[in-house]
Amino acid sequence: MKRRERTRQLIELGGLIAKAGLIELTDDDRAVILGLLAEAAAKLRTDETGTQLTLWRRRGQRAFADADDKD
């Protein structure tokens, strides 16, 4: 069961990368996408983690709402 849950999580995370438009914007360059994610992780290791999470959460919520409006 754990393996199935992990697989579902990875598929959902891949879907978020696609929903954000990163595949098209980077021409499916996985090194660039990983670099973007590594940069985000580095930002979260700073003293401003809470502020950054709040900002990104709001942007993500707006993106989800915009996607729902288009459906």
Short mmCIF file of C-alpha atoms in Angstrom, two decimals:
data_model
loop_
_atom_site.label_atom_id
_atom_site.label_comp_id
_atom_site.label_asym_id
_atom_site.label_seq_id
_atom_site.Cartn_x
_atom_site.Cartn_y
_atom_site.Cartn_z
CA MET A 1 0.00 0.00 0.00
CA LYS A 2 2.86 2.42 0.80
CA ARG A 3 4.25 2.03 -2.71
CA ARG A 4 0.88 2.87 -4.27
CA GLU A 5 0.55 6.00 -2.09
CA ARG A 6 4.07 7.11 -3.03
CA THR A 7 3.35 6.57 -6.72
CA ARG A 8 0.16 8.63 -6.47
CA GLN A 9 2.06 11.42 -4.68
CA LEU A 10 4.72 11.53 -7.40
CA ILE A 11 2.11 11.62 -10.16
CA GLU A 12 0.27 14.47 -8.42
CA LEU A 13 3.51 16.43 -7.97
CA GLY A 14 4.32 15.96 -11.65
CA GLY A 15 0.85 17.27 -12.42
CA LEU A 16 1.60 20.42 -10.44
CA ILE A 17 4.74 21.00 -12.48
CA ALA A 18 2.65 20.68 -15.65
CA LYS A 19 -0.15 22.89 -14.26
CA ALA A 20 2.40 25.61 -13.47
CA GLY A 21 3.44 25.59 -17.13
CA LEU A 22 7.04 24.66 -16.37
CA ILE A 23 7.19 21.94 -19.00
CA GLU A 24 6.37 24.30 -21.85
CA LEU A 25 8.29 27.26 -20.43
CA THR A 26 11.49 25.21 -20.09
CA ASP A 27 10.96 23.20 -23.29
CA ASP A 28 10.80 20.08 -21.08
CA ASP A 29 14.39 20.64 -19.88
CA ARG A 30 14.46 18.58 -16.71
CA ALA A 31 17.77 20.04 -15.55
CA VAL A 32 16.19 23.50 -15.62
CA ILE A 33 13.09 22.28 -13.77
CA LEU A 34 15.24 20.61 -11.12
CA GLY A 35 17.30 23.80 -10.84
CA LEU A 36 14.13 25.81 -10.26
CA LEU A 37 13.01 23.42 -7.55
CA ALA A 38 16.47 23.43 -5.95
CA GLU A 39 16.39 27.24 -5.93
CA ALA A 40 12.99 27.18 -4.21
CA ALA A 41 14.31 24.71 -1.62
CA ALA A 42 17.30 26.99 -0.98
CA LYS A 43 14.94 29.92 -0.38
CA LEU A 44 13.04 27.84 2.14
CA ARG A 45 16.26 27.24 4.07
CA THR A 46 16.58 30.96 4.84
CA ASP A 47 15.23 32.94 7.77
CA GLU A 48 12.25 34.11 5.71
CA THR A 49 10.72 30.65 5.28
CA GLY A 50 7.31 31.63 6.70
CA THR A 51 7.01 34.70 4.51
CA GLN A 52 8.02 32.79 1.40
CA LEU A 53 5.60 29.94 2.11
CA THR A 54 2.75 32.41 2.62
CA LEU A 55 3.53 34.17 -0.67
CA TRP A 56 3.79 30.92 -2.65
CA ARG A 57 0.68 29.47 -0.98
CA ARG A 58 -1.38 32.51 -2.04
CA ARG A 59 -0.07 32.32 -5.59
CA GLY A 60 -0.84 28.61 -5.71
CA GLN A 61 -4.35 29.11 -4.39
CA ARG A 62 -4.98 31.77 -7.04
CA ALA A 63 -3.63 29.44 -9.74
CA PHE A 64 -5.95 26.66 -8.57
CA ALA A 65 -8.89 29.08 -8.55
CA ASP A 66 -8.03 30.33 -12.04
CA ALA A 67 -7.83 26.75 -13.31
CA ASP A 68 -11.24 25.98 -11.77
CA ASP A 69 -12.71 29.06 -13.46
CA LYS A 70 -11.48 27.83 -16.85
CA ASP A 71 -13.10 24.41 -16.40
#
